[in-house]
Coordinates of N, CA and C in Angstrom, one line a residue:
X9 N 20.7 110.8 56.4 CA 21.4 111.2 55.1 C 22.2 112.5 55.3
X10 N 21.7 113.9 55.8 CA 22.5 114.8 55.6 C 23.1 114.2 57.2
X11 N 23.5 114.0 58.0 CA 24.5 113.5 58.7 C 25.8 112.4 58.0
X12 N 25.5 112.0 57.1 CA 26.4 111.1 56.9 C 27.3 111.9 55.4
X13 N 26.1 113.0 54.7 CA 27.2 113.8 54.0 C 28.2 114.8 55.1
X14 N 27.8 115.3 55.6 CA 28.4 115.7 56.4 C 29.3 115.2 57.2
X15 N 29.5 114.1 57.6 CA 31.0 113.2 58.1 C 31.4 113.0 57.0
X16 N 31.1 112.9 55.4 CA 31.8 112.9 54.6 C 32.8 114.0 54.3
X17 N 31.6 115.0 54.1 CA 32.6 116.4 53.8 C 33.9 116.6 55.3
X18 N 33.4 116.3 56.6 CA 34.5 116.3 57.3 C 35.5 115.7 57.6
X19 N 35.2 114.5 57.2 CA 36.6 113.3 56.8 C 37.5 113.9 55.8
X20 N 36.6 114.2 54.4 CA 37.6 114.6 53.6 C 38.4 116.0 53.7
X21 N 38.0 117.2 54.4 CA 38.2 118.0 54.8 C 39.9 118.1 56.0
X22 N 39.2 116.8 56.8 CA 40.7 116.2 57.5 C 42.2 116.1 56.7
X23 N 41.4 114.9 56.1 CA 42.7 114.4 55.3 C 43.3 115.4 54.3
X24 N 42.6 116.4 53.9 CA 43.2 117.3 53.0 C 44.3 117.9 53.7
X25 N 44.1 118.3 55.5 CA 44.6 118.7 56.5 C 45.4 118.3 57.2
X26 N 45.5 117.0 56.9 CA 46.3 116.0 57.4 C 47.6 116.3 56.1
X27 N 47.3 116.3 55.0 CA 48.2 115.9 53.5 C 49.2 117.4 53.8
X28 N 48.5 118.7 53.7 CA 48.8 119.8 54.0 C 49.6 120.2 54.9
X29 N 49.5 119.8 55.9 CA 50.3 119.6 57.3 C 51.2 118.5 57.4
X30 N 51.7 117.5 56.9 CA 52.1 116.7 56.3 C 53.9 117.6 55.5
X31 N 53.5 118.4 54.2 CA 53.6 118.9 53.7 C 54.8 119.9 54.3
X32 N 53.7 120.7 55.1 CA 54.6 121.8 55.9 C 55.3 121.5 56.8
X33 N 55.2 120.5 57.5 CA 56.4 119.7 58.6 C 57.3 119.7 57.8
X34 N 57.2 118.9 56.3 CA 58.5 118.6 56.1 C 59.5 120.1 55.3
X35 N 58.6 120.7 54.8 CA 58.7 121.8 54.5 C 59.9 123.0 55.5
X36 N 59.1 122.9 56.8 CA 59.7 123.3 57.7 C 61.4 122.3 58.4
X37 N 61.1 121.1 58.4 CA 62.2 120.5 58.4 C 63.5 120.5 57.7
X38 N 63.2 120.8 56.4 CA 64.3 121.4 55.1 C 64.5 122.5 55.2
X39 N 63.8 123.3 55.8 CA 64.1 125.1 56.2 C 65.3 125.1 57.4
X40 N 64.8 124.1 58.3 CA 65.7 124.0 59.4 C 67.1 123.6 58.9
X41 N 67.6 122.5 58.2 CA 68.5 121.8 57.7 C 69.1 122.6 57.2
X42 N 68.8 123.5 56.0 CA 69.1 124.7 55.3 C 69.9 125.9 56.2
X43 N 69.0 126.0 57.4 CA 69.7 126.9 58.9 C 71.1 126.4 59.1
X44 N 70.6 125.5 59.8 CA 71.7 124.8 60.4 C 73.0 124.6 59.6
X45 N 73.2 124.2 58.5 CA 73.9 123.5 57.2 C 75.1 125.3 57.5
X46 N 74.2 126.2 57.4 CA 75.2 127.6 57.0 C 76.1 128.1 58.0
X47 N 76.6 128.6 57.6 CA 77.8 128.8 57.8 C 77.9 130.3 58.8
X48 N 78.2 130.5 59.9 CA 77.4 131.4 61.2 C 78.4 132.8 60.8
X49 N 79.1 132.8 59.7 CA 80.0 133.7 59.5 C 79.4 134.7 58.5
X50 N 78.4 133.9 57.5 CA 77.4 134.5 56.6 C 76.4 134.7 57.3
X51 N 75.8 135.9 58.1 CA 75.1 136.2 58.5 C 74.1 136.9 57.8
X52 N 74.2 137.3 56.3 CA 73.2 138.0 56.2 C 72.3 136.4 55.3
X53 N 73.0 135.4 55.1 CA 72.6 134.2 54.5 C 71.9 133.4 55.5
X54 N 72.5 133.0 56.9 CA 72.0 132.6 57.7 C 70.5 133.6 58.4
X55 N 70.8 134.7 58.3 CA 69.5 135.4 58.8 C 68.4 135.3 57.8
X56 N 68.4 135.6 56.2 CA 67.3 134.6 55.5 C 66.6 133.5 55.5
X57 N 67.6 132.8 56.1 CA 67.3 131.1 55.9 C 66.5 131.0 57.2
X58 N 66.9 131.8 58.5 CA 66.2 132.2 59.9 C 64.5 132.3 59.3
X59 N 64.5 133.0 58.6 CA 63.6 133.9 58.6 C 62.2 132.8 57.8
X60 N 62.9 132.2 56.6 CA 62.4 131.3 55.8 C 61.7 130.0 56.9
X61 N 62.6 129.3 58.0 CA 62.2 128.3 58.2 C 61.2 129.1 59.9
X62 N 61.3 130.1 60.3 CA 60.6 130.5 61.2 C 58.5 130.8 60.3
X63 N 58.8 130.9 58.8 CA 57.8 131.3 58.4 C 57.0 129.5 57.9
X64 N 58.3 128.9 57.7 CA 57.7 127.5 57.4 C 57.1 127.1 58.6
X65 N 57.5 127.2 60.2 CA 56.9 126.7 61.4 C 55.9 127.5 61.5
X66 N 55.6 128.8 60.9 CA 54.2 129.5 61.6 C 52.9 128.8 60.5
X67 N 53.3 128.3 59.4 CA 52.6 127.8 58.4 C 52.3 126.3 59.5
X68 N 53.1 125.7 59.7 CA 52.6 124.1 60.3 C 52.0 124.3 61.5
X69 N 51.9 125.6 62.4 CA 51.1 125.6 63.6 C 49.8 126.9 62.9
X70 N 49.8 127.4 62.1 CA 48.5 127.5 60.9 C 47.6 126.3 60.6
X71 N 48.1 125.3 59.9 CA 47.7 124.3 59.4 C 46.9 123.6 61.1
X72 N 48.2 123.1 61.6 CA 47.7 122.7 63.1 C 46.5 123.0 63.3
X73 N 46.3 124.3 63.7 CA 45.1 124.9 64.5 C 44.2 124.8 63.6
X74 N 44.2 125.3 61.9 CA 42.9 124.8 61.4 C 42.4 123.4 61.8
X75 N 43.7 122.3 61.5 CA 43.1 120.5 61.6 C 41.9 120.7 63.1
X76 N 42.3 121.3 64.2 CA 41.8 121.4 65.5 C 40.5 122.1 65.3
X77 N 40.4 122.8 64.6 CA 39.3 123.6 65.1 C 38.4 122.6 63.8
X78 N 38.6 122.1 62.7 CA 38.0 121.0 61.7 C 37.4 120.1 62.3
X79 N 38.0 119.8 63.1 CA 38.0 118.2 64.0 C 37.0 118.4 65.4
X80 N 36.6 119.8 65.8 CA 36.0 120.5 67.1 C 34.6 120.7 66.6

């Protein structure tokens, strides 16, 4: 019994991790798009938008490493 709550709580713990990470990919993918899209002449615009989707990728390899270490 407490073995099988416990693959419960860790399944559900995944998929929250999974949804989350999910999330931030795409999160980070719109940040990139947003980069790219501007215009390299606006640099103090383009250096924001740098900044924004560098913080969206540190969030999806955050998430990452928790799922990993959840799953360990």
């Amino acid at each position: 019994q407490p073995l099988d709550l416990e693959l419960q709580y860790l399944a559900r713990d995944l998929v929250e991790l999974a949804v989350e990470l999910e999330a931030a990919r795409y999160a980070a993918e719109r940040a990139f798009k947003q980069y790219d899209a501007v215009d390299p002449e606006k640099r103090l615009v383009a250096a924001e938008l740098e900044r924004r989707w560098n913080s969206a990728l540190e969030k999806v390899e955050d998430i990452y490493v928790r799922w990993i270490l959840t799953g360990s």
